[in-house]
Amino acid sequence: MAKLTTSRQKALLRKYALNVKFLMTLVSVVLIVYTLPKQAKFGYEFEKGRIWNQRDLVSPYSFAILKTDAEIEADKKTALSTITPVYQRNNDMPVQQLEGFRNDLEIKWHNAGFPDRLKPLYLQTGINVLQSVYDKGVLKLNPKYQIGGKDYGITILSDNVATDKSTSDLFTRERAVEYADVEISKQKALDKAFLLNLVQDRLQTNLSFDAKLTARLEHDVTENLSITRGMVQKGETIITKGSVINDEAYQKLASYKKAFEDNSRNNGNRGLVLLGQFLLTGITISLLMIFLYLFRRDIYQDNRLVSLILLVITAMLATLSLAIKLELPNFYYIPYCIVPIIIRILFDTRLALNIHLLVVLIAGFFVPNSFEFAFYEITAGMVSIYSIKNLIRREQFLISAVIITFTYFVSFIGISLIREGSFLTIDWAEFVPFAVSVLLTLLAYPLIYLFEKIFAITSELTLIELTNTNAPLLREMAFSAPGTFQHSLQVANLAENAIFAIGGNALLVRAGALYHDIGKMENPLFFIENQISGFNPHDKLPYEESAQIIIRHVSKGIEMARKANLPEIVIDFIRTHHGNTRVDYFYQSFLKNFPEKFINENIFRYPGPIPFTKEAGVLMLADSIEAASRSLKEPDEESISILVDRIVKYKLDQNQLSDSDITLKDLETIKQIFKRMLASIYHVRIDY
């Protein structure tokens, strides 16, 4: 089978791009719908203490009223109080210990030195004491059941016969020793210490706690407890419009919701539920695609970027679905703000807000208290986007996390006060899930790096790294072409301030400005800013060759940038910073010295393309104006103003800015900024 060439593959991708986009969108919708819980959505939102603003709610069928958690817990305590711990009697233990006592007495009697006539009395007294103790029973008290006192009731099992006793009627080992001491003391003829020592060694527990059987009895009694109290009959009014949702009304509504969900799960049409979810998810994803088509055509036309956006949305909603299936105790543990942060860093503010709203809209159908959820997450998402609007330092992530936490906290207090009407009744532990979600939001940082590598996207974090002047290429340029390096720094300052004023990515234009002339490192001395001794190698070269050397710094810069793995978005600045203009110095010099010769003008013209973004257009102007300003012999306000106006007009006349989306109003702003900033530049320079 013939292998498709790379160009052929790209052509096929372009041809079927719309089909691929539709397929990706459909797959995303199907995956989201597949992961969502398949049951009907209860149609009412309610909270304790609020006014019921809906119409009178009449029960369409009979249902039981569920007990509250507190009522169920009280019932459990009552039921458990009827269960006494079970102890098993070991009937073999007394026989073994009595036999052991006889043997111990026999062994130690010969060395004791007592008269042999007393031996039967010692034996009988010890046996009587041990028999009395074991007849009652010896046990070890369990602290779990010593509530309100030392003794408690138990059930003793002996040969499958149960007997209820109190531990006060039984012996512990300590009590048994005390009893033996008293009984032996009654026999004055006996050596109490000798006999008590023998008896004490044979006092062991013959009643052992049966934890498994006790736990089983406790489980059985709690499992059989009723979780309902009373009924709401069909046609009965659950709550009337304008009523306050008190404890009783809240419990009826909660019970109705549970009955509705159980009924829809058993009797509802899963196909229709699926259709409803598909329609809702489909319309939200379609709105996203329409937004991209209308306002971010560059992203819409790049299926790689569209797939990334759909992946982020699908992953977040799948995470929510997983949390619902795992019955996570609180859905606010999920870091919803991670989506707008990732989209903001990889794309822009407007898209991040749009996607966050769509995610919250879908999620709102499957979480309790949808309005509260939407308020919490929309406000927090907006704050997360605003707090990193201009990302220039990594610590802004931590600052953003603090601001998001504060926003959650303020929202939490506000909603709690509306609900409770008092600071004293606020359960502050309920804020913990919000704090955890903010900590999980910091996972956006490694995820952004992962998405950058997988989808070949350049984020502002990467641009921050690239604008560090200790980056390898910039450090090499500072050493091998110091004049070009200083020129690049000046261009970066000019372009950054201009783009910030007219609206654009200041960090991107700074990165582009710092790298736009790296191709000059191939032959640094052929560029006037790097000539220190006054020697100019162009003096010995034909004008055409000099022009080609100057022009070649663009293609060489692209080659060096790709070798250093610079992002294409930065390489575009290298490619477009001269557009398709002429190297006028050498072109005019050729015409002046060889007026009779015919010359192909394209020899003196850069290959282009012209700038196709606002940032690239600003960089072109900053580069040309900064370079030309060095040729001013006596720079003053008037000469700088004339220079800036002349170069901007020249670029316009040459149609270099026609694709850059820069308006005439923007140009006026740019010129004013350049004029103000160029006042301190006095370097003499030939205008290439």
XYZ file of C-alpha atoms in Angstrom:
688
model
C 0.000 0.000 0.000
C 1.427 3.382 -1.005
C 2.393 5.702 1.832
C 0.919 9.202 1.806
C 3.401 12.058 1.737
C 3.342 14.695 4.462
C 1.981 17.338 2.098
C -0.733 14.932 0.934
C -1.689 14.187 4.542
C -1.987 17.918 5.290
C -4.079 18.426 2.184
C -6.469 15.646 3.252
C -6.723 17.114 6.745
C -7.593 20.516 5.280
C -10.142 18.981 2.936
C -11.950 17.076 5.674
C -11.329 19.534 8.521
C -15.031 20.339 8.916
C -15.963 16.653 9.040
C -13.271 15.994 11.642
C -14.510 18.943 13.704
C -18.079 17.660 13.607
C -16.925 14.170 14.576
C -14.879 15.499 17.520
C -17.844 17.536 18.732
C -20.188 14.564 18.458
C -17.754 12.268 20.286
C -17.368 14.842 23.073
C -21.153 15.153 23.508
C -21.578 11.355 23.501
C -18.812 10.861 26.089
C -20.254 13.536 28.371
C -23.774 12.091 28.117
C -22.409 8.562 28.609
C -20.745 9.492 31.917
C -23.662 11.509 33.341
C -26.082 9.769 35.760
C -29.106 8.439 33.895
C -32.104 9.480 35.949
C -34.736 12.197 35.797
C -33.934 15.515 37.441
C -36.111 16.625 40.363
C -37.778 19.855 39.269
C -37.584 21.884 42.497
C -34.784 23.490 44.503
C -35.420 24.049 48.203
C -33.568 25.046 51.355
C -34.525 25.071 54.991
C -35.636 28.497 56.221
C -36.445 29.944 52.783
C -39.818 30.902 51.325
C -41.525 28.465 48.944
C -42.134 30.675 45.899
C -43.458 27.922 43.639
C -47.137 27.083 43.246
C -48.809 24.870 45.836
C -47.126 21.493 45.643
C -49.590 18.587 45.658
C -48.323 15.021 45.902
C -49.048 13.030 42.714
C -48.737 9.750 44.641
C -48.436 8.490 48.198
C -44.997 8.330 49.773
C -43.452 7.787 53.198
C -41.875 10.658 55.127
C -38.224 9.956 55.788
C -36.807 10.411 59.249
C -34.060 12.968 59.740
C -30.515 11.829 60.396
C -30.906 12.935 64.012
C -34.070 10.856 64.408
C -32.443 7.799 62.855
C -29.420 8.218 65.117
C -31.661 8.483 68.194
C -33.535 5.333 67.136
C -30.224 3.513 66.708
C -29.106 4.481 70.201
C -32.400 3.301 71.653
C -32.204 0.012 69.765
C -28.580 -0.586 70.713
C -29.390 0.001 74.371
C -31.542 -3.164 74.247
C -28.579 -5.282 73.185
C -26.293 -6.509 75.981
C -22.773 -7.717 75.191
C -22.490 -11.489 74.813
C -19.954 -13.509 76.815
C -19.161 -17.171 76.192
C -18.638 -19.394 79.276
C -15.669 -21.775 79.049
C -16.813 -24.851 80.977
C -13.459 -26.642 80.550
C -11.533 -23.858 82.245
C -12.588 -24.677 85.894
C -11.730 -28.377 85.494
C -8.259 -27.538 84.145
C -7.549 -24.977 86.865
C -8.753 -27.242 89.705
C -6.527 -30.039 88.457
C -3.674 -27.599 88.182
C -4.245 -26.438 91.763
C -4.019 -30.046 93.049
C -0.736 -30.582 91.214
C 0.714 -27.269 92.452
C -0.184 -28.153 96.087
C 1.372 -31.595 95.734
C 4.616 -30.172 94.355
C 5.007 -27.346 96.866
C 3.698 -29.224 99.979
C 6.928 -31.125 100.728
C 8.990 -27.945 100.867
C 6.378 -25.953 102.863
C 7.031 -27.807 106.179
C 3.366 -27.976 107.243
C 1.924 -30.985 109.147
C 0.549 -33.663 106.817
C -2.730 -33.733 108.766
C -3.523 -30.227 107.456
C -3.019 -31.153 103.811
C -6.650 -32.228 103.208
C -7.856 -28.948 104.724
C -5.574 -26.901 102.452
C -6.746 -28.889 99.446
C -10.435 -28.662 100.236
C -10.339 -24.944 101.108
C -8.572 -24.071 97.839
C -10.934 -26.200 95.773
C -13.984 -24.628 97.445
C -12.747 -21.113 96.755
C -11.925 -21.847 93.110
C -15.189 -23.693 92.578
C -17.206 -20.797 94.021
C -15.405 -18.275 91.841
C -15.783 -20.266 88.619
C -19.426 -21.079 89.355
C -20.177 -17.365 89.299
C -17.754 -16.576 86.492
C -14.633 -14.463 85.945
C -14.506 -11.840 83.168
C -12.612 -8.794 82.011
C -14.676 -5.587 81.902
C -15.092 -3.883 78.503
C -14.694 -0.054 78.686
C -17.027 0.320 75.689
C -20.013 -0.678 77.826
C -19.001 1.046 81.072
C -21.193 4.080 80.366
C -22.330 5.907 83.503
C -20.885 3.242 85.810
C -18.385 0.431 86.242
C -20.858 -2.450 85.931
C -23.231 -3.267 83.072
C -25.610 -5.969 81.970
C -24.408 -8.916 79.890
C -25.714 -12.115 78.321
C -23.842 -15.323 79.181
C -23.945 -18.204 76.718
C -23.253 -21.658 78.156
C -23.929 -24.675 75.995
C -26.211 -22.468 73.808
C -28.243 -21.443 76.858
C -28.408 -17.673 77.414
C -28.533 -16.105 80.863
C -28.794 -12.394 81.618
C -26.477 -11.167 84.315
C -24.913 -7.979 85.619
C -21.166 -7.692 85.922
C -21.755 -6.656 89.526
C -22.802 -10.276 90.225
C -19.646 -11.652 88.616
C -15.971 -11.638 89.395
C -13.175 -9.793 87.766
C -9.763 -11.281 88.550
C -9.161 -8.552 91.141
C -12.503 -9.207 92.814
C -11.803 -12.953 92.761
C -8.477 -12.462 94.553
C -10.196 -10.305 97.199
C -12.897 -12.994 97.663
C -10.248 -15.742 98.008
C -8.400 -13.647 100.596
C -11.556 -13.316 102.711
C -12.508 -16.999 102.468
C -9.033 -18.329 103.290
C -8.768 -15.932 106.223
C -11.705 -17.737 107.868
C -9.482 -20.824 108.329
C -7.206 -19.729 111.164
C -5.199 -22.955 111.107
C -3.985 -22.372 107.552
C -1.071 -20.299 106.255
C -3.063 -17.721 104.260
C -0.124 -16.425 102.204
C 0.884 -19.912 101.038
C -2.626 -20.992 100.038
C -3.632 -17.589 98.549
C -0.572 -17.679 96.318
C -1.563 -21.136 94.992
C -5.205 -20.124 94.445
C -4.293 -16.798 92.826
C -2.177 -18.558 90.194
C -5.262 -20.533 89.161
C -7.688 -17.627 88.805
C -8.312 -17.021 85.067
C -11.227 -15.533 83.096
C -13.733 -18.183 82.083
C -16.149 -15.655 80.539
C -14.833 -14.242 77.233
C -16.425 -11.365 75.268
C -17.841 -12.539 71.915
C -17.298 -9.414 69.777
C -18.547 -10.980 66.531
C -21.827 -12.248 67.942
C -22.455 -8.980 69.789
C -21.737 -6.947 66.622
C -24.062 -9.165 64.623
C -26.877 -8.653 67.098
C -26.297 -4.894 67.061
C -26.240 -4.871 63.245
C -29.459 -6.864 63.045
C -31.323 -4.581 65.407
C -30.229 -1.393 63.585
C -30.840 -2.840 60.121
C -34.432 -3.563 60.950
C -35.143 -0.013 62.100
C -37.688 1.920 60.061
C -36.297 5.009 58.306
C -39.716 6.544 57.759
C -42.379 8.127 59.951
C -45.853 8.706 58.620
C -47.132 9.084 55.077
C -48.104 11.800 52.618
C -51.173 10.628 50.737
C -51.852 11.122 47.050
C -53.484 14.512 46.499
C -52.263 15.864 49.824
C -50.637 19.329 49.773
C -46.961 19.049 50.595
C -46.377 22.795 50.926
C -48.275 25.921 49.927
C -46.922 28.935 48.069
C -45.467 31.576 50.386
C -44.866 29.134 53.246
C -41.582 29.019 55.110
C -39.726 25.759 54.604
C -39.507 24.678 58.246
C -38.110 21.383 59.506
C -41.323 19.463 58.863
C -41.861 20.888 55.375
C -38.206 20.355 54.483
C -38.436 16.698 55.471
C -41.572 16.225 53.373
C -39.892 17.845 50.365
C -36.755 15.740 50.813
C -38.903 12.618 51.072
C -40.824 13.617 47.926
C -37.552 14.143 46.069
C -36.298 10.693 47.134
C -39.594 9.082 46.112
C -39.491 10.908 42.763
C -35.938 9.735 42.032
C -36.729 6.146 43.040
C -39.877 6.184 40.931
C -38.113 7.613 37.879
C -35.300 5.105 38.291
C -37.734 2.220 38.316
C -40.457 3.463 35.988
C -38.909 6.340 34.034
C -37.973 6.036 30.384
C -34.162 5.965 30.343
C -34.201 6.618 26.624
C -36.010 9.917 27.081
C -33.671 10.910 29.918
C -30.767 10.126 27.624
C -32.336 12.188 24.843
C -32.813 15.145 27.184
C -29.188 15.007 28.325
C -28.029 14.736 24.737
C -30.054 17.796 23.717
C -28.823 19.924 26.644
C -25.193 18.896 26.245
C -25.413 19.230 22.489
C -26.746 22.784 22.619
C -24.063 23.913 25.082
C -21.214 22.428 23.027
C -22.785 23.874 19.880
C -22.844 27.314 21.505
C -19.135 26.913 22.171
C -18.444 26.037 18.537
C -20.530 29.020 17.384
C -18.562 31.274 19.718
C -15.285 29.983 18.259
C -16.570 30.463 14.725
C -17.736 34.030 15.337
C -15.063 35.378 17.662
C -12.029 33.057 17.555
C -11.868 31.869 13.963
C -8.172 31.069 14.379
C -8.982 28.448 17.016
C -12.046 27.174 15.173
C -9.993 26.438 12.066
C -7.373 24.521 14.061
C -8.804 21.115 14.957
C -5.850 20.470 17.232
C -6.899 23.380 19.462
C -10.583 22.465 19.247
C -9.760 18.924 20.386
C -7.854 20.297 23.391
C -10.801 22.467 24.444
C -13.268 19.584 24.073
C -10.913 17.309 26.016
C -10.734 19.736 28.966
C -14.532 20.144 29.062
C -15.201 16.410 28.759
C -12.628 15.540 31.433
C -14.121 17.995 33.935
C -17.692 16.796 33.426
C -16.534 13.163 33.546
C -14.859 13.940 36.884
C -18.150 15.348 38.185
C -20.001 12.248 36.984
C -17.461 10.009 38.729
C -17.921 11.987 41.950
C -21.704 11.510 41.700
C -21.333 7.754 41.159
C -18.873 7.480 44.083
C -21.308 9.515 46.193
C -18.712 12.081 47.158
C -19.942 13.735 50.384
C -19.560 17.221 48.890
C -19.265 18.147 45.201
C -17.373 21.338 46.044
C -14.219 19.248 46.514
C -13.956 19.183 42.706
C -11.632 21.960 41.388
C -13.995 23.547 38.860
C -11.750 26.642 38.566
C -9.032 24.537 36.976
C -10.875 24.744 33.631
C -10.944 28.557 33.265
C -7.327 28.791 34.466
C -6.086 26.280 31.891
C -8.076 27.878 29.062
C -7.007 31.386 30.137
C -3.307 30.483 30.145
C -3.436 28.534 26.882
C -5.864 30.840 25.035
C -7.522 34.022 26.320
C -9.828 35.551 28.919
C -12.992 35.675 26.811
C -12.813 32.027 25.790
C -12.012 30.937 29.353
C -15.091 32.698 30.738
C -17.328 31.331 27.971
C -16.199 27.734 28.533
C -16.457 28.020 32.315
C -20.058 29.223 32.038
C -20.945 26.296 29.765
C -19.340 23.755 32.131
C -21.180 25.206 35.135
C -24.475 25.205 33.205
C -24.184 21.495 32.436
C -22.939 20.589 35.917
C -25.800 22.544 37.509
C -28.292 19.927 36.332
C -26.656 17.179 38.378
C -25.679 18.801 41.689
C -27.944 19.773 44.581
C -28.834 23.443 45.110
C -28.078 24.371 41.522
C -28.388 28.130 42.006
C -25.962 28.159 44.934
C -23.595 25.957 42.959
C -23.757 28.263 39.949
C -23.166 31.351 42.104
C -20.174 29.819 43.877
C -18.509 28.512 40.733
C -19.258 31.373 38.332
C -17.940 34.004 40.756
C -14.884 31.923 41.646
C -14.230 31.167 37.954
C -14.472 34.835 37.017
C -12.066 35.777 39.808
C -9.621 33.048 38.751
C -9.625 34.461 35.197
C -9.304 38.087 36.268
C -6.512 37.339 38.754
C -4.225 36.007 36.009
C -5.260 38.396 33.249
C -1.647 39.456 32.786
C 0.526 36.525 33.805
C 4.086 37.759 34.191
C 5.224 35.869 37.303
C 4.745 32.272 38.414
C 3.761 33.323 41.935
C 0.577 34.755 40.446
C -0.798 31.207 40.640
C -0.491 31.286 44.427
C -1.886 34.821 44.576
C -4.773 33.684 42.401
C -5.401 30.722 44.749
C -5.587 33.099 47.730
C -8.024 35.395 45.896
C -10.218 32.443 44.830
C -10.276 31.181 48.434
C -11.294 34.632 49.659
C -14.069 34.771 47.036
C -15.374 31.371 48.115
C -15.224 32.497 51.743
C -17.201 35.694 51.140
C -19.781 33.782 49.078
C -19.973 31.085 51.766
C -20.649 33.645 54.504
C -23.218 35.480 52.382
C -25.172 32.342 51.461
C -24.934 31.013 55.042
C -26.321 34.264 56.466
C -29.222 34.201 53.988
C -29.910 30.601 54.932
C -29.330 30.719 58.707
C -29.748 34.384 59.628
C -27.032 34.107 62.284
C -23.254 33.813 62.542
C -23.590 31.448 65.499
C -25.303 28.694 63.525
C -22.858 28.673 60.590
C -21.122 25.314 60.240
C -17.574 26.410 59.395
C -16.556 22.834 58.602
C -18.645 23.130 55.419
C -16.029 25.540 54.039
C -13.334 22.828 54.033
C -14.354 21.413 50.585
C -13.876 24.856 49.031
C -10.360 25.140 50.474
C -9.507 21.644 49.202
C -10.782 22.504 45.711
C -8.542 25.587 45.615
C -5.521 23.453 46.525
C -6.432 20.992 43.762
C -6.722 23.939 41.359
C -2.930 24.289 41.590
C -2.781 21.081 39.512
C -3.448 23.403 36.582
C 0.274 24.186 36.481
C 1.528 20.664 35.558
C -1.538 20.112 33.337
C -0.739 23.239 31.339
C 2.785 21.949 30.772
C 1.384 18.569 29.682
C -1.100 20.141 27.251
C 1.632 22.373 25.817
C 3.779 19.368 24.984
C 0.959 17.190 23.634
C -0.836 19.846 21.573
C 2.178 22.041 20.687
C 0.740 25.171 22.286
C 2.729 28.063 23.677
C 1.396 29.350 26.985
C 2.343 32.508 28.808
C 4.365 30.373 31.219
C 6.590 29.297 28.338
C 6.856 32.899 27.157
C 7.989 33.917 30.643
C 10.787 31.355 30.396
C 11.720 32.518 26.885
C 11.935 36.199 27.898
C 14.495 35.398 30.564
C 17.702 36.952 29.192
C 19.646 33.970 30.562
C 17.942 31.728 28.014
C 20.620 29.992 25.861
C 20.009 31.846 22.583
C 19.777 35.261 24.245
C 22.890 34.620 26.308
C 24.748 33.594 23.141
C 23.519 36.723 21.319
C 24.591 38.971 24.195
C 28.112 37.557 23.839
C 28.503 37.234 20.048
C 26.358 40.183 18.891
C 26.098 42.605 21.842
C 24.861 45.501 19.706
C 22.034 43.395 18.291
C 21.198 42.234 21.793
C 20.887 45.823 23.026
C 18.813 46.701 19.961
C 16.499 43.754 20.691
C 16.043 44.883 24.289
C 15.111 48.393 23.126
C 12.685 47.009 20.536
C 11.151 44.751 23.192
C 10.551 47.730 25.489
C 9.024 49.815 22.695
C 6.798 47.044 21.345
C 5.696 45.840 24.770
C 4.530 49.275 25.874
C 2.776 49.913 22.557
C 0.887 46.609 22.476
C -0.106 47.011 26.115
C -1.664 50.381 25.266
C -3.643 49.237 22.208
C -4.555 45.805 23.569
C -2.666 42.616 22.823
C -0.327 40.037 24.274
C 2.527 42.064 25.734
C 4.428 38.979 26.860
C 4.261 37.445 23.390
C 5.482 40.593 21.639
C 8.359 40.883 24.117
C 9.435 37.307 23.390
C 9.179 37.955 19.640
C 11.215 41.157 19.952
C 14.007 39.503 21.926
C 14.421 36.741 19.330
C 13.560 38.538 16.088
C 17.203 39.247 15.144
C 18.939 36.068 16.359
C 19.874 35.311 12.732
C 22.411 38.162 12.900
C 24.603 35.934 15.086
C 25.749 34.181 11.898
C 27.603 37.298 10.672
C 27.360 39.883 13.470
C 29.979 42.259 12.003
C 27.880 42.794 8.871
C 25.387 44.716 11.030
C 26.365 48.230 12.050
C 25.308 47.913 15.689
C 27.998 45.245 16.231
C 30.831 47.162 14.521
C 33.107 48.647 17.163
C 36.421 49.366 15.398
C 34.833 51.272 12.496
C 35.617 48.515 9.992
C 32.621 47.797 7.744
C 32.870 44.542 5.708
C 30.173 45.831 3.328
C 32.722 48.313 1.893
C 34.377 45.453 -0.037
C 31.190 43.760 -1.244
C 28.785 44.449 -4.137
C 25.520 46.002 -3.067
C 23.568 42.928 -4.140
C 25.669 40.612 -1.967
C 25.464 42.956 1.004
C 21.695 43.070 0.634
C 21.516 39.257 0.525
C 23.626 38.978 3.702
C 21.301 41.396 5.464
C 18.195 39.601 4.171
C 19.607 36.183 5.101
C 19.436 36.981 8.826
C 15.689 36.256 8.622
C 15.981 32.739 7.175
C 18.991 32.020 9.374
C 17.049 33.204 12.413
C 14.182 30.845 11.559
C 16.659 27.977 11.197
C 18.349 28.742 14.530
C 14.991 29.161 16.288
C 13.716 25.784 15.093
C 16.957 24.134 16.087
C 16.499 25.601 19.573
C 12.858 24.370 19.627
C 11.374 27.840 19.883
C 7.573 27.873 19.452
C 6.240 28.662 15.971
C 4.321 31.619 17.386
C 7.674 33.216 18.275
C 9.284 32.178 14.996
C 6.498 34.077 13.198
C 8.007 37.314 14.531
C 11.372 36.439 12.973
C 9.658 35.651 9.680
C 7.538 38.811 9.500
C 9.489 41.581 11.247
C 10.683 42.992 7.882
C 7.648 41.859 5.871
C 8.474 42.055 2.165
C 10.101 45.489 2.296
C 13.313 46.441 0.482
C 16.752 46.863 2.010
C 16.583 50.482 0.881
C 20.094 51.565 1.848
C 21.779 49.135 -0.548
C 19.024 49.421 -3.152
C 19.289 53.184 -3.354
C 23.088 52.980 -3.281
C 23.005 50.608 -6.266
C 20.673 52.900 -8.235
C 22.839 55.902 -7.439
C 26.113 54.271 -8.488
C 24.833 52.170 -11.395
C 21.931 54.118 -12.920
C 22.428 52.523 -16.314
C 22.209 48.921 -15.055
C 18.990 46.959 -14.812
C 18.540 45.183 -11.491
C 15.867 42.812 -10.242
C 14.321 44.616 -7.283
C 13.495 41.302 -5.569
C 17.209 40.810 -4.874
C 16.906 43.680 -2.376
C 13.534 42.628 -0.953
C 12.804 40.481 2.105
C 10.812 37.323 1.316
C 7.985 38.091 3.766
C 5.277 37.391 4.692
C 3.954 40.678 5.996
C 2.798 40.744 9.662
C -0.520 38.965 10.132
C -1.125 39.738 13.838
C -1.367 42.944 15.790
C 1.688 41.951 17.832
C 3.800 41.268 14.728
C 2.758 44.607 13.217
C 3.780 46.514 16.333
C 7.118 44.688 16.388
C 7.818 45.638 12.750
C 7.217 49.324 13.558
C 9.272 49.197 16.764
C 12.176 47.457 14.985
C 12.309 49.906 12.087
C 11.876 53.010 14.237
C 14.422 51.958 16.887
C 16.991 51.142 14.186
C 16.351 54.388 12.276
C 16.501 56.506 15.412
C 20.171 55.569 15.833
C 20.964 57.438 12.604
C 19.729 60.743 14.034
C 22.779 63.008 14.505
C 21.041 65.447 16.838
C 17.907 63.754 18.134
C 15.354 66.104 19.589
C 11.579 66.083 19.982
C 10.976 67.396 16.462
C 13.399 65.100 14.657
C 12.126 62.040 16.554
C 8.516 62.962 15.780
C 9.311 63.401 12.068
C 11.190 60.093 12.026
C 8.361 58.126 13.662
C 5.705 59.654 11.394
C 7.822 59.008 8.290
C 8.472 55.336 9.040
C 4.881 54.591 10.006
C 3.696 56.261 6.784
C 6.243 54.274 4.779
C 4.994 50.970 6.239
C 1.434 51.943 5.434
C 2.321 52.978 1.892
C 4.074 49.652 1.403
C 0.953 47.792 2.653
C 2.997 46.121 5.375
C 0.250 46.507 8.014
C -2.769 45.554 5.930
C -3.085 42.082 7.546
C -2.147 43.042 11.096
C -5.530 44.273 12.353
C -4.061 47.592 13.548
C -6.453 50.539 13.265
C -5.550 54.159 12.532
C -6.444 55.010 16.109
C -4.031 52.304 17.275
C -1.328 53.802 15.048
C -1.742 57.212 16.645
C -1.381 55.654 20.107
C 1.677 53.673 18.989
C 3.348 56.765 17.517
C 2.860 58.771 20.701
C 4.375 55.991 22.799
C 7.346 55.573 20.464
C 8.034 59.313 20.371
C 7.966 59.519 24.141
C 10.230 56.505 24.669
C 12.770 57.349 21.935
C 13.754 60.623 23.555
C 16.681 58.939 25.340
C 18.152 57.103 22.348
C 21.113 58.872 20.689
C 23.034 56.149 18.837
C 24.219 56.936 15.287
C 23.288 54.272 12.835
C 23.040 53.755 9.095
C 19.423 53.103 8.190
C 19.376 49.635 6.686
